[in-house]
Short mmCIF file of C-alpha atoms in Angstrom, two decimals:
data_model
loop_
_atom_site.label_atom_id
_atom_site.label_comp_id
_atom_site.label_asym_id
_atom_site.label_seq_id
_atom_site.Cartn_x
_atom_site.Cartn_y
_atom_site.Cartn_z
CA MET A 1 12.48 -108.91 3.15
CA ASN A 2 11.84 -107.67 -0.39
CA MET A 3 8.44 -106.41 0.68
CA LYS A 4 10.05 -104.36 3.51
CA LYS A 5 12.53 -102.81 1.07
CA LEU A 6 9.69 -101.96 -1.29
CA VAL A 7 7.69 -100.28 1.48
CA LEU A 8 10.75 -98.33 2.60
CA ALA A 9 11.45 -97.18 -0.95
CA LEU A 10 7.85 -96.04 -1.42
CA ALA A 11 8.01 -94.12 1.89
CA ILE A 12 11.20 -92.33 0.80
CA MET A 13 9.65 -91.44 -2.57
CA ALA A 14 6.52 -90.10 -0.85
CA ALA A 15 8.60 -88.00 1.52
CA GLY A 16 10.55 -86.55 -1.40
CA THR A 17 7.33 -85.77 -3.26
CA ALA A 18 5.89 -84.05 -0.18
CA ALA A 19 9.08 -81.99 0.25
CA ASN A 20 8.95 -80.87 -3.39
CA ALA A 21 5.30 -79.95 -3.00
CA ALA A 22 6.09 -77.95 0.12
CA ASP A 23 8.84 -76.05 -1.76
CA SER A 24 6.58 -75.32 -4.74
CA LEU A 25 4.31 -72.26 -4.71
CA LYS A 26 1.53 -71.61 -7.18
CA VAL A 27 0.91 -67.88 -7.60
CA ASP A 28 -1.31 -65.57 -9.53
CA LEU A 29 -0.86 -61.80 -9.78
CA ASN A 30 -2.77 -61.00 -6.58
CA LYS A 31 -0.89 -63.67 -4.62
CA ALA A 32 2.45 -62.40 -5.90
CA LEU A 33 1.59 -58.84 -4.86
CA GLU A 34 0.39 -59.98 -1.44
CA ILE A 35 3.58 -61.92 -0.70
CA ALA A 36 5.87 -59.20 -2.05
CA LEU A 37 4.21 -56.44 -0.01
CA SER A 38 4.63 -58.48 3.17
CA ASP A 39 8.00 -60.24 2.72
CA ASN A 40 10.09 -57.96 0.52
CA PRO A 41 13.01 -56.48 2.53
CA THR A 42 12.43 -53.01 1.05
CA ILE A 43 8.92 -52.89 2.51
CA LYS A 44 10.14 -54.16 5.87
CA ILE A 45 12.82 -51.45 5.98
CA ALA A 46 10.25 -48.78 5.08
CA ASP A 47 7.94 -49.97 7.87
CA LYS A 48 10.81 -49.90 10.36
CA GLU A 49 11.63 -46.35 9.29
CA VAL A 50 8.05 -45.31 10.00
CA GLU A 51 8.35 -46.91 13.43
CA ARG A 52 11.64 -45.09 14.09
CA VAL A 53 10.22 -41.71 13.08
CA ASP A 54 7.21 -42.35 15.31
CA TYR A 55 9.53 -42.66 18.32
CA SER A 56 11.30 -39.48 17.21
CA LYS A 57 7.94 -37.72 17.08
CA LYS A 58 7.11 -38.87 20.62
CA SER A 59 10.48 -37.66 21.91
CA SER A 60 9.69 -34.18 20.57
CA TRP A 61 6.43 -34.11 22.53
CA TYR A 62 8.24 -35.30 25.64
CA GLY A 63 10.18 -32.04 25.54
CA LEU A 64 7.09 -30.36 27.05
CA ILE A 65 7.25 -32.55 30.14
CA PRO A 66 9.11 -31.12 33.16
CA THR A 67 12.56 -32.56 33.73
CA LEU A 68 13.82 -33.56 37.17
CA ASN A 69 17.47 -34.33 37.84
CA ALA A 70 19.08 -35.53 41.05
CA THR A 71 22.75 -35.19 41.92
CA GLY A 72 24.67 -36.36 44.96
CA GLN A 73 28.22 -36.47 46.21
CA ALA A 74 29.93 -38.05 49.22
CA ALA A 75 33.58 -37.33 50.03
CA LYS A 76 35.85 -38.43 52.88
CA TYR A 77 39.07 -36.72 53.92
CA VAL A 78 41.91 -39.22 53.67
CA ILE A 79 44.37 -36.60 54.89
CA PRO A 80 42.83 -34.11 57.34
CA ALA A 81 42.35 -30.67 55.91
CA LYS A 82 44.26 -27.76 57.43
CA MET A 83 42.65 -24.57 58.58
CA ALA A 84 44.22 -21.29 59.70
CA MET A 85 42.68 -19.31 62.51
CA PHE A 86 44.16 -16.36 64.47
CA GLY A 87 47.62 -17.07 63.15
CA SER A 88 47.56 -20.77 64.05
CA VAL A 89 47.33 -23.75 61.64
CA MET A 90 45.46 -26.78 62.82
CA ASP A 91 43.59 -29.87 61.53
CA SER A 92 40.01 -29.34 60.42
CA PRO A 93 37.48 -31.33 62.44
CA THR A 94 35.63 -32.28 59.23
CA ASP A 95 35.75 -36.01 58.45
CA TYR A 96 33.43 -36.22 55.38
CA ASN A 97 31.02 -34.09 53.31
CA ILE A 98 27.70 -35.07 51.74
CA THR A 99 25.81 -32.92 49.23
CA ALA A 100 22.58 -33.67 47.34
CA SER A 101 20.27 -31.64 45.13
CA LEU A 102 17.10 -31.92 43.06
CA ASN A 103 16.69 -29.71 39.99
CA LEU A 104 13.32 -29.19 38.30
CA SER A 105 12.92 -27.43 34.92
CA LEU A 106 9.68 -26.61 33.11
CA PRO A 107 9.61 -24.92 29.67
CA LEU A 108 7.03 -22.13 29.63
CA PHE A 109 7.75 -20.16 26.46
CA VAL A 110 10.15 -21.94 24.09
CA PRO A 111 9.12 -21.29 20.44
CA ALA A 112 11.84 -23.55 19.04
CA LEU A 113 10.33 -26.51 20.89
CA TRP A 114 6.92 -26.03 19.28
CA ARG A 115 8.49 -25.74 15.83
CA SER A 116 10.44 -28.92 16.53
CA ILE A 117 7.19 -30.73 17.34
CA GLN A 118 5.68 -29.51 14.07
CA MET A 119 8.79 -30.67 12.23
CA SER A 120 8.46 -34.14 13.76
CA GLU A 121 4.87 -34.31 12.49
CA LEU A 122 6.13 -33.60 8.97
CA ASP A 123 8.89 -36.16 9.38
CA MET A 124 6.21 -38.72 10.17
CA GLN A 125 4.22 -37.74 7.07
CA LEU A 126 7.35 -38.01 4.93
CA ALA A 127 8.20 -41.45 6.32
CA VAL A 128 4.67 -42.71 5.65
CA GLU A 129 4.72 -41.31 2.12
CA SER A 130 8.14 -42.82 1.52
CA ALA A 131 6.79 -46.19 2.64
CA ARG A 132 3.84 -45.77 0.26
CA ALA A 133 6.30 -44.94 -2.54
CA SER A 134 8.17 -48.17 -1.84
CA LYS A 135 4.94 -50.15 -2.06
CA ILE A 136 3.89 -48.44 -5.31
CA THR A 137 7.29 -49.06 -6.90
CA LEU A 138 7.38 -52.66 -5.73
CA SER A 139 3.82 -53.30 -6.96
CA SER A 140 4.75 -51.97 -10.39
CA GLU A 141 7.89 -54.11 -10.53
CA VAL A 142 6.00 -57.22 -9.42
CA LYS A 143 3.36 -56.68 -12.09
CA LYS A 144 5.96 -56.25 -14.81
CA ALA A 145 7.88 -59.30 -13.59
CA PHE A 146 4.68 -61.36 -13.56
CA TYR A 147 3.88 -60.26 -17.12
CA ASN A 148 7.44 -61.14 -18.17
CA ILE A 149 7.01 -64.65 -16.78
CA MET A 150 3.82 -65.13 -18.78
CA LEU A 151 5.50 -63.67 -21.89
CA ALA A 152 8.48 -66.01 -21.47
CA GLN A 153 6.18 -68.99 -20.99
CA ASP A 154 4.10 -68.05 -24.04
CA ALA A 155 7.29 -67.61 -26.06
CA TYR A 156 8.51 -71.00 -24.91
CA GLU A 157 5.19 -72.61 -25.88
CA ALA A 158 5.19 -70.90 -29.29
CA ILE A 159 8.76 -71.93 -30.05
CA THR A 160 8.08 -75.45 -28.75
CA GLU A 161 5.08 -75.65 -31.03
CA GLY A 162 7.26 -74.41 -33.88
CA TYR A 163 9.77 -77.13 -33.09
CA ARG A 164 6.98 -79.70 -33.08
CA LEU A 165 5.80 -78.54 -36.49
CA ALA A 166 9.38 -78.53 -37.82
CA LYS A 167 9.89 -82.04 -36.51
CA GLN A 168 6.59 -83.10 -38.06
CA SER A 169 7.68 -81.62 -41.38
CA TYR A 170 11.03 -83.40 -41.15
CA GLU A 171 9.32 -86.73 -40.50
CA GLU A 172 6.95 -86.14 -43.43
CA ALA A 173 9.86 -85.21 -45.71
CA LYS A 174 11.80 -88.30 -44.60
CA ARG A 175 8.81 -90.51 -45.27
CA ARG A 176 8.36 -89.04 -48.73
CA TYR A 177 12.10 -89.21 -49.41
CA ASP A 178 12.25 -92.87 -48.42
CA VAL A 179 9.58 -93.73 -51.01
CA GLY A 180 11.14 -91.49 -53.61
CA ALA A 181 8.38 -88.88 -53.55
CA ALA A 182 10.55 -85.98 -52.29
CA ALA A 183 13.93 -84.55 -53.14
CA GLU A 184 16.91 -84.85 -50.81
CA TYR A 185 16.94 -81.03 -50.52
CA ASP A 186 13.53 -81.15 -48.83
CA LEU A 187 14.83 -83.66 -46.29
CA VAL A 188 17.99 -81.69 -45.56
CA SER A 189 16.30 -78.29 -45.33
CA SER A 190 13.57 -79.62 -43.02
CA GLU A 191 16.17 -81.18 -40.74
CA VAL A 192 18.15 -77.92 -40.68
CA GLN A 193 15.02 -75.99 -39.72
CA MET A 194 14.25 -78.46 -36.93
CA ARG A 195 17.79 -78.24 -35.52
CA ASN A 196 17.86 -74.44 -35.78
CA THR A 197 14.72 -74.27 -33.67
CA MET A 198 16.29 -76.21 -30.80
CA PRO A 199 18.62 -73.37 -29.55
CA ASN A 200 15.71 -70.93 -29.57
CA MET A 201 13.66 -73.33 -27.48
CA LEU A 202 16.48 -73.74 -24.96
CA GLN A 203 16.94 -69.97 -24.81
CA ALA A 204 13.21 -69.49 -24.21
CA GLU A 205 13.30 -72.08 -21.42
CA ASN A 206 16.21 -70.24 -19.80
CA GLY A 207 14.22 -67.00 -20.11
CA VAL A 208 11.40 -68.56 -18.10
CA LYS A 209 13.81 -69.59 -15.34
CA GLN A 210 15.46 -66.15 -15.15
CA SER A 211 12.13 -64.30 -15.06
CA LYS A 212 11.00 -66.54 -12.19
CA LEU A 213 14.25 -65.92 -10.31
CA TYR A 214 13.68 -62.17 -10.52
CA MET A 215 10.12 -62.62 -9.31
CA LYS A 216 11.37 -64.59 -6.31
CA VAL A 217 13.76 -61.75 -5.46
CA LEU A 218 10.88 -59.27 -5.51
CA MET A 219 8.69 -61.57 -3.42
CA GLY A 220 11.45 -62.12 -0.85
CA LEU A 221 11.50 -65.89 -1.45
CA GLY A 222 14.48 -68.19 -1.33
CA SER A 223 15.98 -69.64 -4.49
CA GLU A 224 14.99 -73.14 -3.36
CA VAL A 225 11.27 -72.30 -3.61
CA GLU A 226 9.78 -73.11 -6.99
CA ILE A 227 6.96 -70.88 -8.20
CA THR A 228 4.38 -71.91 -10.73
CA VAL A 229 2.41 -69.46 -12.88
CA ASP A 230 -0.56 -70.98 -14.68
CA SER A 231 -1.92 -67.67 -15.96
CA LYS A 232 -1.53 -66.71 -19.61
CA LEU A 233 -1.35 -63.35 -21.27
CA VAL A 234 -4.50 -64.09 -23.23
CA ASP A 235 -6.34 -64.20 -19.87
CA PHE A 236 -5.62 -60.46 -19.51
CA GLU A 237 -6.81 -59.53 -22.99
CA GLY A 238 -10.10 -58.34 -21.52
CA GLU A 239 -8.31 -55.45 -19.79
CA LEU A 240 -7.60 -53.92 -23.19
CA LYS A 241 -11.32 -53.33 -23.71
CA SER A 242 -11.39 -50.83 -20.84
CA PHE A 243 -8.74 -48.64 -22.45
CA THR A 244 -9.83 -45.16 -23.54
CA GLU A 245 -7.57 -42.59 -25.15
CA ASP A 246 -9.06 -39.68 -23.19
CA GLN A 247 -7.94 -40.93 -19.77
CA LYS A 248 -7.33 -38.08 -17.38
CA ILE A 249 -3.74 -37.57 -16.26
CA SER A 250 -3.79 -36.45 -12.65
CA LEU A 251 -0.55 -36.21 -10.69
CA THR A 252 -2.30 -35.37 -7.43
CA ASN A 253 -1.36 -38.71 -5.86
CA ASN A 254 2.09 -39.01 -7.39
CA THR A 255 4.31 -39.96 -4.49
CA GLU A 256 7.40 -38.08 -5.71
CA LEU A 257 5.49 -34.81 -5.91
CA LEU A 258 3.87 -35.43 -2.54
CA GLN A 259 7.26 -35.99 -0.95
CA ILE A 260 8.52 -32.72 -2.40
CA ASP A 261 5.44 -30.95 -0.99
CA ILE A 262 6.22 -32.33 2.47
CA GLN A 263 9.86 -31.29 2.13
CA GLN A 264 8.73 -27.77 1.22
CA GLN A 265 6.56 -27.67 4.35
CA LYS A 266 9.55 -28.82 6.37
CA LEU A 267 11.62 -25.94 4.97
CA VAL A 268 8.88 -23.50 5.99
CA LYS A 269 8.99 -24.88 9.53
CA ALA A 270 12.79 -24.86 9.47
CA LEU A 271 12.74 -21.17 8.55
CA GLN A 272 10.27 -20.47 11.35
CA MET A 273 12.43 -22.46 13.76
CA GLN A 274 15.50 -20.50 12.72
CA ARG A 275 13.69 -17.24 13.40
CA THR A 276 12.85 -18.40 16.90
CA GLN A 277 16.57 -18.14 17.68
CA ARG A 278 16.01 -14.37 17.97
CA MET A 279 13.16 -14.79 20.44
CA PRO A 280 13.49 -14.93 24.23
CA THR A 281 12.78 -18.13 26.12
CA LEU A 282 11.19 -18.51 29.52
CA ALA A 283 11.45 -21.51 31.81
CA GLY A 284 10.46 -22.22 35.36
CA PHE A 285 12.84 -23.96 37.69
CA GLY A 286 13.07 -25.30 41.19
CA GLN A 287 16.02 -26.50 43.20
CA TYR A 288 16.29 -28.27 46.52
CA GLY A 289 19.75 -28.68 48.05
CA TYR A 290 21.14 -30.51 51.06
CA SER A 291 24.66 -30.28 52.48
CA GLY A 292 25.95 -32.12 55.52
CA MET A 293 29.27 -33.06 57.13
CA GLY A 294 30.65 -35.26 59.88
CA THR A 295 33.45 -34.30 62.34
CA ASN A 296 35.99 -36.04 64.51
CA ASP A 297 36.98 -35.35 68.13
CA VAL A 298 39.85 -32.86 67.91
CA THR A 299 41.60 -30.39 70.18
CA MET A 300 41.78 -26.95 68.70
CA ASP A 301 44.27 -24.31 69.88
CA ILE A 302 43.04 -20.79 69.36
CA GLY A 303 45.39 -18.08 70.54
CA GLY A 304 47.20 -20.45 72.88
CA MET A 305 43.97 -21.56 74.50
CA PRO A 306 43.29 -25.24 73.67
CA PHE A 307 39.76 -26.61 73.82
CA ASN A 308 38.06 -29.84 72.73
CA VAL A 309 35.59 -30.17 69.82
CA ASN A 310 33.07 -32.99 70.18
CA ALA A 311 32.18 -35.07 67.11
CA ARG A 312 28.82 -34.28 65.58
CA SER A 313 27.35 -35.83 62.44
CA ASP A 314 24.25 -33.65 62.19
CA TRP A 315 25.83 -30.53 60.84
CA TYR A 316 23.80 -29.81 57.67
CA SER A 317 22.02 -27.13 55.72
CA ASN A 318 19.22 -27.35 53.14
CA GLY A 319 16.98 -25.07 51.14
CA LEU A 320 14.35 -24.89 48.36
CA ILE A 321 14.48 -22.34 45.53
CA LEU A 322 11.71 -21.61 42.99
CA GLY A 323 12.04 -19.13 40.17
CA LEU A 324 11.86 -18.13 36.51
CA GLN A 325 14.72 -18.04 34.03
CA LEU A 326 14.56 -15.65 31.07
CA ASN A 327 17.02 -15.98 28.21
CA VAL A 328 17.20 -13.06 25.74
CA PRO A 329 19.53 -13.33 22.72
CA ILE A 330 21.31 -10.05 22.07
CA ILE A 331 24.16 -10.40 19.59
CA ASN A 332 23.79 -13.40 17.28
CA GLY A 333 21.59 -11.96 14.54
CA TRP A 334 24.02 -12.15 11.61
CA THR A 335 24.46 -15.89 11.94
CA ASN A 336 20.70 -16.39 12.00
CA ILE A 337 20.21 -14.20 8.94
CA THR A 338 22.68 -16.19 6.83
CA LYS A 339 21.08 -19.47 7.88
CA GLU A 340 17.64 -18.12 6.97
CA LYS A 341 18.92 -17.20 3.51
CA GLN A 342 20.25 -20.72 3.05
CA ILE A 343 16.83 -22.18 3.87
CA LYS A 344 15.14 -19.78 1.42
CA ILE A 345 17.52 -20.87 -1.35
CA GLN A 346 16.76 -24.51 -0.58
CA SER A 347 13.06 -23.73 -0.89
CA LEU A 348 13.61 -22.14 -4.30
CA GLU A 349 15.60 -25.19 -5.39
CA LEU A 350 12.71 -27.44 -4.41
CA ASP A 351 10.28 -25.26 -6.38
CA LEU A 352 12.42 -25.63 -9.51
CA GLN A 353 12.82 -29.35 -8.90
CA LYS A 354 9.07 -29.78 -8.49
CA GLU A 355 8.27 -27.95 -11.73
CA TYR A 356 10.83 -29.99 -13.65
CA LEU A 357 9.57 -33.25 -12.13
CA LYS A 358 5.94 -32.38 -12.84
CA SER A 359 6.78 -31.72 -16.49
CA ALA A 360 8.79 -34.95 -16.78
CA LEU A 361 6.06 -37.02 -15.13
CA GLY A 362 3.44 -35.52 -17.42
CA MET A 363 5.45 -36.53 -20.48
CA GLN A 364 6.03 -40.01 -19.06
CA ALA A 365 2.29 -40.42 -18.49
CA ILE A 366 1.56 -39.33 -22.06
CA ALA A 367 4.18 -41.76 -23.37
CA ALA A 368 2.64 -44.58 -21.31
CA LEU A 369 -0.80 -43.82 -22.74
CA ASP A 370 0.64 -43.79 -26.25
CA ASN A 371 2.28 -47.16 -25.62
CA MET A 372 -1.01 -48.53 -24.34
CA LYS A 373 -2.84 -47.24 -27.42
CA LYS A 374 -0.21 -48.70 -29.73
CA ALA A 375 -0.35 -52.04 -27.93
CA VAL A 376 -4.15 -52.19 -28.22
CA GLU A 377 -3.91 -51.67 -31.97
CA GLN A 378 -1.15 -54.26 -32.26
CA VAL A 379 -3.12 -56.83 -30.26
CA GLU A 380 -6.09 -56.53 -32.60
CA SER A 381 -3.88 -56.77 -35.66
CA ASN A 382 -1.72 -59.59 -34.32
CA LYS A 383 -4.75 -61.56 -33.19
CA GLU A 384 -6.03 -61.52 -36.74
CA GLY A 385 -2.51 -62.30 -37.95
CA VAL A 386 -2.36 -65.45 -35.80
CA ALA A 387 -5.61 -66.68 -37.31
CA LEU A 388 -4.39 -65.98 -40.84
CA ALA A 389 -0.98 -67.55 -40.17
CA GLN A 390 -2.66 -70.66 -38.78
CA LYS A 391 -4.89 -70.85 -41.84
CA GLY A 392 -1.91 -70.36 -44.16
CA HIS A 393 0.04 -73.09 -42.40
CA ASP A 394 -2.86 -75.53 -42.65
CA ILE A 395 -3.15 -74.84 -46.37
CA SER A 396 0.58 -75.23 -47.02
CA GLN A 397 0.61 -78.42 -44.95
CA LYS A 398 -2.13 -79.94 -47.08
CA ARG A 399 -0.48 -78.73 -50.30
CA TYR A 400 2.81 -80.34 -49.32
CA GLU A 401 1.18 -83.61 -48.28
CA THR A 402 -0.62 -83.82 -51.65
CA GLY A 403 2.51 -82.94 -53.57
CA MET A 404 1.23 -79.56 -54.76
CA GLY A 405 3.37 -77.46 -52.39
CA THR A 406 7.07 -77.17 -51.63
CA MET A 407 9.07 -77.55 -48.45
CA LEU A 408 10.08 -73.91 -48.70
CA GLU A 409 6.44 -72.87 -48.69
CA LEU A 410 5.70 -75.07 -45.66
CA ARG A 411 8.77 -73.82 -43.78
CA SER A 412 7.80 -70.21 -44.41
CA SER A 413 4.28 -70.79 -43.11
CA GLN A 414 5.65 -72.39 -39.93
CA LEU A 415 7.97 -69.47 -39.25
CA ALA A 416 5.15 -67.01 -39.93
CA LEU A 417 2.87 -68.82 -37.46
CA THR A 418 5.52 -68.86 -34.72
CA GLN A 419 6.33 -65.20 -35.27
CA SER A 420 2.68 -64.13 -35.24
CA ARG A 421 2.11 -65.95 -31.93
CA LEU A 422 5.14 -64.29 -30.39
CA SER A 423 4.04 -60.87 -31.64
CA TYR A 424 0.55 -61.38 -30.24
CA SER A 425 1.85 -62.25 -26.77
CA GLN A 426 4.39 -59.41 -26.91
CA ALA A 427 1.66 -56.87 -27.70
CA ILE A 428 -0.46 -57.92 -24.71
CA SER A 429 2.62 -57.80 -22.46
CA ASP A 430 3.51 -54.32 -23.77
CA TYR A 431 0.03 -53.05 -22.92
CA LEU A 432 0.06 -54.49 -19.41
CA SER A 433 3.56 -53.16 -18.69
CA ALA A 434 2.62 -49.70 -19.99
CA LYS A 435 -0.50 -49.76 -17.82
CA ALA A 436 1.55 -50.68 -14.75
CA GLU A 437 3.92 -47.78 -15.48
CA PHE A 438 0.97 -45.41 -15.97
CA GLU A 439 -0.55 -46.42 -12.64
CA LYS A 440 2.82 -45.96 -10.94
CA ILE A 441 3.07 -42.41 -12.30
CA LEU A 442 -0.46 -41.60 -11.09
CA GLY A 443 0.38 -43.01 -7.65
CA VAL A 444 -2.18 -45.81 -7.73
#
């Protein structure tokens, strides 16, 4: 019986472990980008918008196809109709009426339709570019979020290491104090330093959790999925070697400027479409009609001479008409002129907006390059600082253990080592974030 309980317990534990493994996802930067670009709701919405505009584009082309409409009507007289003839009023022999028609229309010369088709082509280009903009923005945000996770993890490791050193110092001070080789002040101050490090470590741990939550939002994952990032900022240090100050700033592929260009083209087509309102239109048409009625047996009295009318259901008429319809606008010019002026003003507004945006983007690109340059210099300096801080801590540790150094000296070296590690990781993160922003501006 005990053996069965043990087996059951092991099976439950294995199932729980498998469930946790299934809910855990190990990601690197490429994996995070891949998932985000496929599962993020913003990207899905952008793709659906492209699909919607594609249908709108097709509907514009369908305007060139002839249209055929059919109409029909059947009516029955509930109360017989009256008819007057030669001064006498009598019931009409008609019992019901049936009419049917087919109407065919074919546009031959409709300038507005062609401009509408061209406008739909530009709408498609704008939707595609807008979708690309969403992907560029999301990629930049995912990169920055990934770098923030690594920075938070490095900060947590550095502070944890600082706590370990502080705890080690406290234990050393307590050992020396117990044998009378250290003052009580050294014991108290080392314990205070160790306890003061604990809140920073908890805050750093919370920073890791929050940065991962934001990453899961960008990736379109549920909060129940745990993500694991094994990468470290030092793994990306090699990217700093490819940095050159004379990088060319080209805004040719900037998505915001490209969208403005497409909007300007749309305004040109809109102006051309508005001018077509002054032009005549020509369409071909055809119409086939059928009309029939049924009659009852009635006796008609015409001038005092009654006679019988036999029922006939084949009374009908039909006909086919083919022709051309020309529509020439005559008096509506003033309305068109004012609308054309509105479109021209909108075009001028876009020109001003584009110039302002181009200038702003250029300055943002320069600022990003400056931040990258500054980060490269800081990484080199902070890397050397970490080595020196480590060396200084080792020396102060030995001095304190041999009784030649003080607790204050050891505590200062520990703080300097923790701070130098944090600064080193922060500098690498600053470079990578500035690079992601620079690539976003260039439209990469």
